Structures are given as C-alpha cells and as structure tokens.
Coordinates of C-alpha atoms in Angstrom, one line a residue:
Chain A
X27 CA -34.0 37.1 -44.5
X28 CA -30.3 36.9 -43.2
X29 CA -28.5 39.1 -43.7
X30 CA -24.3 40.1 -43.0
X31 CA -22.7 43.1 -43.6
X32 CA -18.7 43.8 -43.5
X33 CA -16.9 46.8 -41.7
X34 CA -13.8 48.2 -41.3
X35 CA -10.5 50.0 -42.3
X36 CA -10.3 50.0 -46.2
X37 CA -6.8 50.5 -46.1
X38 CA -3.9 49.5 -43.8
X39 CA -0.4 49.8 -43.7
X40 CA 2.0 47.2 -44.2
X41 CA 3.0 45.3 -41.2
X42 CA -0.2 46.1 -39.0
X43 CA -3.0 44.3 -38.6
X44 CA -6.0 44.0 -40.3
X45 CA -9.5 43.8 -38.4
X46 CA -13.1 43.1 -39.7
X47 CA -16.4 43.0 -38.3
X48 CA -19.4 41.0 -39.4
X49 CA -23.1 42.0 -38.3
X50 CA -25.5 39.7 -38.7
X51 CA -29.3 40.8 -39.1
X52 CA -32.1 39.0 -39.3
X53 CA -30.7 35.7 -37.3
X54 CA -28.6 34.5 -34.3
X55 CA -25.4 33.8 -34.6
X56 CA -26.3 31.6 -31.6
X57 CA -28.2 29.2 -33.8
X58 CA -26.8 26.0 -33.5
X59 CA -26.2 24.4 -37.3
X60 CA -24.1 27.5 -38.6
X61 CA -20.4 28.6 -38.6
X62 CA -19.4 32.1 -39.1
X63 CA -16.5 32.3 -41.8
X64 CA -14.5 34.8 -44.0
X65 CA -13.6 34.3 -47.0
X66 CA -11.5 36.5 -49.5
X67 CA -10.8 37.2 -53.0
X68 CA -7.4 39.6 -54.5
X69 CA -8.4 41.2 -56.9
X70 CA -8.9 39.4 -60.1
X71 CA -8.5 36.1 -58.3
X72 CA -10.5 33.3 -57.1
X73 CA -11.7 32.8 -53.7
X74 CA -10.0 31.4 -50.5
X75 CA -11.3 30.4 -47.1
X76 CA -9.8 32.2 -44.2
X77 CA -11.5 30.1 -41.3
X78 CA -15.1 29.9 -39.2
X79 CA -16.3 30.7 -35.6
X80 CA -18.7 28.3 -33.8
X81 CA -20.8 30.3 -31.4
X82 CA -19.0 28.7 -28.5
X83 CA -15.7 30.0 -29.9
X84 CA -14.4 27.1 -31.4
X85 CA -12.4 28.0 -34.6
X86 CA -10.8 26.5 -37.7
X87 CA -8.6 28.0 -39.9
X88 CA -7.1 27.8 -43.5
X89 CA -3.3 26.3 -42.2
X90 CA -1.6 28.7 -44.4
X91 CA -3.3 31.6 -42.6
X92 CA -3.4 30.1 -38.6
X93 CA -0.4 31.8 -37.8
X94 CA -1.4 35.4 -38.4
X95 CA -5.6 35.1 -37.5
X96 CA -7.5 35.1 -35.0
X97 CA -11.3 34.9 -35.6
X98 CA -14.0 35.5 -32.3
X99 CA -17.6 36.0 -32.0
X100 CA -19.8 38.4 -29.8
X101 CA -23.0 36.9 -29.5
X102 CA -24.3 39.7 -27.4
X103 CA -23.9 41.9 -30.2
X104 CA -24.6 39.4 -33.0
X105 CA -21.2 40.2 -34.6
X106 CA -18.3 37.8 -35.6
X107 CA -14.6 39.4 -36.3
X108 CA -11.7 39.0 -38.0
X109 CA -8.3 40.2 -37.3
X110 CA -5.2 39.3 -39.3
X111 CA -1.8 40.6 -38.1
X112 CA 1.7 41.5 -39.6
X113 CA -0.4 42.5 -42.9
X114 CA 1.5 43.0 -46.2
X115 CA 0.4 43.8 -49.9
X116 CA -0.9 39.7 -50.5
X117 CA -3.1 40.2 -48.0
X118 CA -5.2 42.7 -50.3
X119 CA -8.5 41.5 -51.2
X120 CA -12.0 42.0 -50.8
X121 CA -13.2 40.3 -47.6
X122 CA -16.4 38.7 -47.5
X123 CA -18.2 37.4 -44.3
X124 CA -20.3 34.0 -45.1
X125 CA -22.9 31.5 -43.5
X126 CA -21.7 28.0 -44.0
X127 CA -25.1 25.7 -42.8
X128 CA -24.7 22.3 -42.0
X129 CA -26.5 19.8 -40.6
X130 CA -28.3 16.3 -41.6
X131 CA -31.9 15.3 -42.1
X132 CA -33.0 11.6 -42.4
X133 CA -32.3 11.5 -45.7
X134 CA -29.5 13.4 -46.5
X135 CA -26.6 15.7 -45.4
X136 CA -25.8 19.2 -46.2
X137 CA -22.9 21.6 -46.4
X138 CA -23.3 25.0 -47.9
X139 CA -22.6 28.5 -48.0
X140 CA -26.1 30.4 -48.3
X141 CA -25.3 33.7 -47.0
X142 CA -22.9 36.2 -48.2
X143 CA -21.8 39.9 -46.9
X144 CA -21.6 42.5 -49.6
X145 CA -17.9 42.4 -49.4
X146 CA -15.0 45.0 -48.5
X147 CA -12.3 45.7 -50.3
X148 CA -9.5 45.8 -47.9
X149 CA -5.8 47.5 -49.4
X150 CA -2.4 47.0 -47.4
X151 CA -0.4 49.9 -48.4
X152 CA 2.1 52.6 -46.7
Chain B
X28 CA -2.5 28.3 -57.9
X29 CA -6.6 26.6 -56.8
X30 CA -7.0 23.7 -55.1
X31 CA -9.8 22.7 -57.5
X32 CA -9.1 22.8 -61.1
X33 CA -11.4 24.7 -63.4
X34 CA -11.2 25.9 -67.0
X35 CA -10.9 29.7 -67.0
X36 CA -13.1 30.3 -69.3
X37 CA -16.5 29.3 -71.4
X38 CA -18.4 30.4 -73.6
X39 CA -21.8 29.6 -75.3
X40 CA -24.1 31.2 -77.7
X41 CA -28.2 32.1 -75.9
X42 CA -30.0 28.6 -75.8
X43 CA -27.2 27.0 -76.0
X44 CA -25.9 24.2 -73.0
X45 CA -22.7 24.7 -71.7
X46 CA -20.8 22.5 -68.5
X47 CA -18.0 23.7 -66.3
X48 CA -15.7 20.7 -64.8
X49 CA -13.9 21.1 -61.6
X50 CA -11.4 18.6 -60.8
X51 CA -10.4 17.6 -57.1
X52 CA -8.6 14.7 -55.5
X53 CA -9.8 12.0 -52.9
X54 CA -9.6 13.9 -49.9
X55 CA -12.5 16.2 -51.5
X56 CA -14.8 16.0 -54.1
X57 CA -13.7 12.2 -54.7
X58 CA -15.0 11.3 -51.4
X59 CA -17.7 13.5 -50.3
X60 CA -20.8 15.3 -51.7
X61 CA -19.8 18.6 -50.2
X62 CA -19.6 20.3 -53.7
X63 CA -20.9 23.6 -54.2
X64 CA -21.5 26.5 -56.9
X65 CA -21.5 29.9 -56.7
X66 CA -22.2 32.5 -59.5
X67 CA -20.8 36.0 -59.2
X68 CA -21.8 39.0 -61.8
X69 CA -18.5 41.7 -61.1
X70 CA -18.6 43.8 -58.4
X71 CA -21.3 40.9 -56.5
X72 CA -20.5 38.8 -53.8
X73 CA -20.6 35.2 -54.5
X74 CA -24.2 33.7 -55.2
X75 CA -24.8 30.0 -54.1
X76 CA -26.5 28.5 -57.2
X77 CA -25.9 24.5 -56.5
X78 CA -25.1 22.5 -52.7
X79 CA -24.6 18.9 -52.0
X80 CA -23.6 18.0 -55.9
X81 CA -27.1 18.4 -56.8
X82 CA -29.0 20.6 -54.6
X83 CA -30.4 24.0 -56.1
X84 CA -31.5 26.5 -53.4
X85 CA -34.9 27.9 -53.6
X86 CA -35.2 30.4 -56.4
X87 CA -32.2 29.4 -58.4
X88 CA -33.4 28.5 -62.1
X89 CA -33.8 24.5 -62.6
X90 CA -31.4 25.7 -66.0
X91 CA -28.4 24.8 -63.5
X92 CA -27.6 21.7 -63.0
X93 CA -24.6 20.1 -60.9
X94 CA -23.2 16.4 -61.2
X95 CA -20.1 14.5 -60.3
X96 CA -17.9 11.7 -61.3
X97 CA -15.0 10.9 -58.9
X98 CA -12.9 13.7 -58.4
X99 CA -14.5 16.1 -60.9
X100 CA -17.9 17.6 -60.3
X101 CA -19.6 19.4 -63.1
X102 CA -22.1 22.1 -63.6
X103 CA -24.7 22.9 -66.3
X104 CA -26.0 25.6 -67.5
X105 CA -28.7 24.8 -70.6
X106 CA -31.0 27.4 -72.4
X107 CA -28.2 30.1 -71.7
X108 CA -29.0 33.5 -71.1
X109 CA -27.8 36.8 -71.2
X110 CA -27.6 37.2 -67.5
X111 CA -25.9 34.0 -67.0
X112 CA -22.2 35.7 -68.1
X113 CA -20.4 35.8 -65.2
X114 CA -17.8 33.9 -62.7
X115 CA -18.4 30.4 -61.7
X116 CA -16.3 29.3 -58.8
X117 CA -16.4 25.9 -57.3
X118 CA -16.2 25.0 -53.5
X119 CA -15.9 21.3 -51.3
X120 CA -15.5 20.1 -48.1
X121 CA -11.7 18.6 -47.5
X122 CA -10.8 16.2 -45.0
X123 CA -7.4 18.0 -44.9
X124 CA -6.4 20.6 -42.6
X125 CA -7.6 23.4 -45.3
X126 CA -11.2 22.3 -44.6
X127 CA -12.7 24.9 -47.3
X128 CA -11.2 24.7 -50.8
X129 CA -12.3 26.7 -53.7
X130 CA -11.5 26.7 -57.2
X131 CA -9.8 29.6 -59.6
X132 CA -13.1 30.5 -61.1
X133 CA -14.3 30.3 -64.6
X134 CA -15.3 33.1 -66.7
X135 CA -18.7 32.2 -68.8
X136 CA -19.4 34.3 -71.8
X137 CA -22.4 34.4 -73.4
X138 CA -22.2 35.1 -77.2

C-alpha cells in the first residue's frame, strides 16, 4: 500500500519561503507511470494544483504559481519537495502531497489521483 | 473563483439519489475523459471515489456513479447514506497551461 506523508515548518513568516517534503513508503518514486504533485487547499476553500515532478526532474507547474516554486525529487531518498518563496498570508493552506497515475492500456487511458498525504496545515504569519 | 463550476451545496434525505454537476469548457472536461472525484469527510485528505468519467477504484461503493455531457460531468450518489455527508470536489485534465484544474467543492448533506 502507498503511502505519502508531508513534513515541515507549520508556520512561516511572511516574505520567506515555504519548504515541504514528501516521503513516499511503500513504492518508488522511480516508477515510471507516476508524477509527484502538491496540491493545496486555504482553509475553507477548494483545492488547487501547485505542480508535479517526473522522476527525471522534469516539472510542470500551475502558471499562477511558476514564478515563486520550485519542485525537485530525491530518488535516493524516495522523497519529493516543495519550496515556495516570498510567502505571504494567501499562501496559507493545508499542503497535500499526491500520486497522479497515468498511463494507457489497449483499451483505455487513465488519469488519476490515487494517493493522498495526510495533509499539513502550513500558516504564513509574523 | 474555481475553474470548474460546482453547486456548493446538496442535500438528500438516506435512500435518496442525489447528482452533483461540474461545469467546464472545451479545453477540459469538453474534450477529454480526464474527470475525476474526490470525497473528503473534514479534517481528511481528499479520497478518489470516480477516474476517467466513469471509473470507480477498487473498494469505492458501486452507489457512486460519474457521467458526462460536453462540458459538465456529473456524479451520483443513490441509496444515500449517513457517511456520504461530506465535500465533493471535481478535478480534469486541461490542455491549458494550468494542466490540473479543480472545482470549489460541494458540500452534501444528508438529512
């Protein structure tokens, strides 16, 4: 069973950056049909997608975000992070690390995210 | 404001069938079956309940249901249950630059 698990600072000032590490247990983040990704929710508000890792290193990012992140994945430690810089109080949320699997059969394509950290609620504050 | 459109809330008495909409455009849900649904109880991480339109993982109840129609994609819930009250969010695969797009989340309540 996969598993991911969020860590970090719960609480950072304004205008410094934010950094998050995912662990991943029970898989590889090596494995070839799965992109490491963060996602986030403020508080009483609906999700949005922050970006994904390949395990080469190739990234993707939400354009509204691209500026400030910078997502990178150490394979040797099966661990993918997050870091978001020049935080201010919009960028509180709870962080999630996901799984988004893709990949095709002969019948069919799919796109999905099956595997969810816990969440950590991250506050930008002085 | 989401780039999906849902209803914020629902609500449904036990037994009952209830659908949640969630409206796109063409660069989405309009043209590709990359809709998914997640069910989250507060406090819970997101729960992936319905991939593909149609596709329930293993061990999600056959009582949920997804479906779509152009731009809107739909799920059902029939023969509601206590345990089904919670947030409903939307997600689908854009062929914009915001590759991931979610929508606001609906709130079900169970009567």
């Amino acid at each position: 069973q996969v598993q991911l698990q969020e860590s970090g600072p719960g609480l950072v000032k304004p205008s410094e950056t934010l950094s998050l590490t995912c662990t991943v247990s029970g898989g590889s983040v090596r494995s070839g049909n799965y992109f490491w990704s963060w996602i986030r929710q403020p508080p009483g508000k609906g999700l949005e997608w922050i970006g994904f890792i390949f395990h080469s290193g190739t990234t993707n990012y939400n354009p509204s975000l691209k500026s400030r992140v910078t997502l990178s994945i150490d394979t040797s430690k099966n661990q993918f992070s997050l870091k978001l810089t020049s935080a201010t109080a919009a960028d509180t949320a709870v962080y999630y690390c996901a799984r988004l699997s893709v990949g095709c059969d002969s019948t069919s394509c799919h796109r999905r995210y099956d595997y969810w950290g816990q969440g950590t609620l991250v506050t930008v504050s002085s | 404001q989401s780039a999906l459109t849902q209803p914020a809330s629902v609500s449904g008495s036990p037994g009952q069938s209830i659908t949640i909409s969630c409206t796109g455009s063409n660069s989405d849900i309009g043209s590709f079956n990359y809709v998914s649904w997640y069910q989250q109880h507060p406090g819970k991480a997101p729960k992936l309940i319905i991939s593909d339109v149609t596709s329930r993982p293993s061990g999600v109840s056959d009582r949920f249901s997804g479906s779509k129609s152009g731009n809107t994609a739909s799920l059902t819930i029939s023969g509601l249950q206590a345990d089904d009250e919670a947030d409903y969010y939307c997600g689908s695969y854009s062929s914009t630059t915001t590759l991931e797009l979610f929508g606001g989340g609906t709130k079900l309540t169970v009567l």
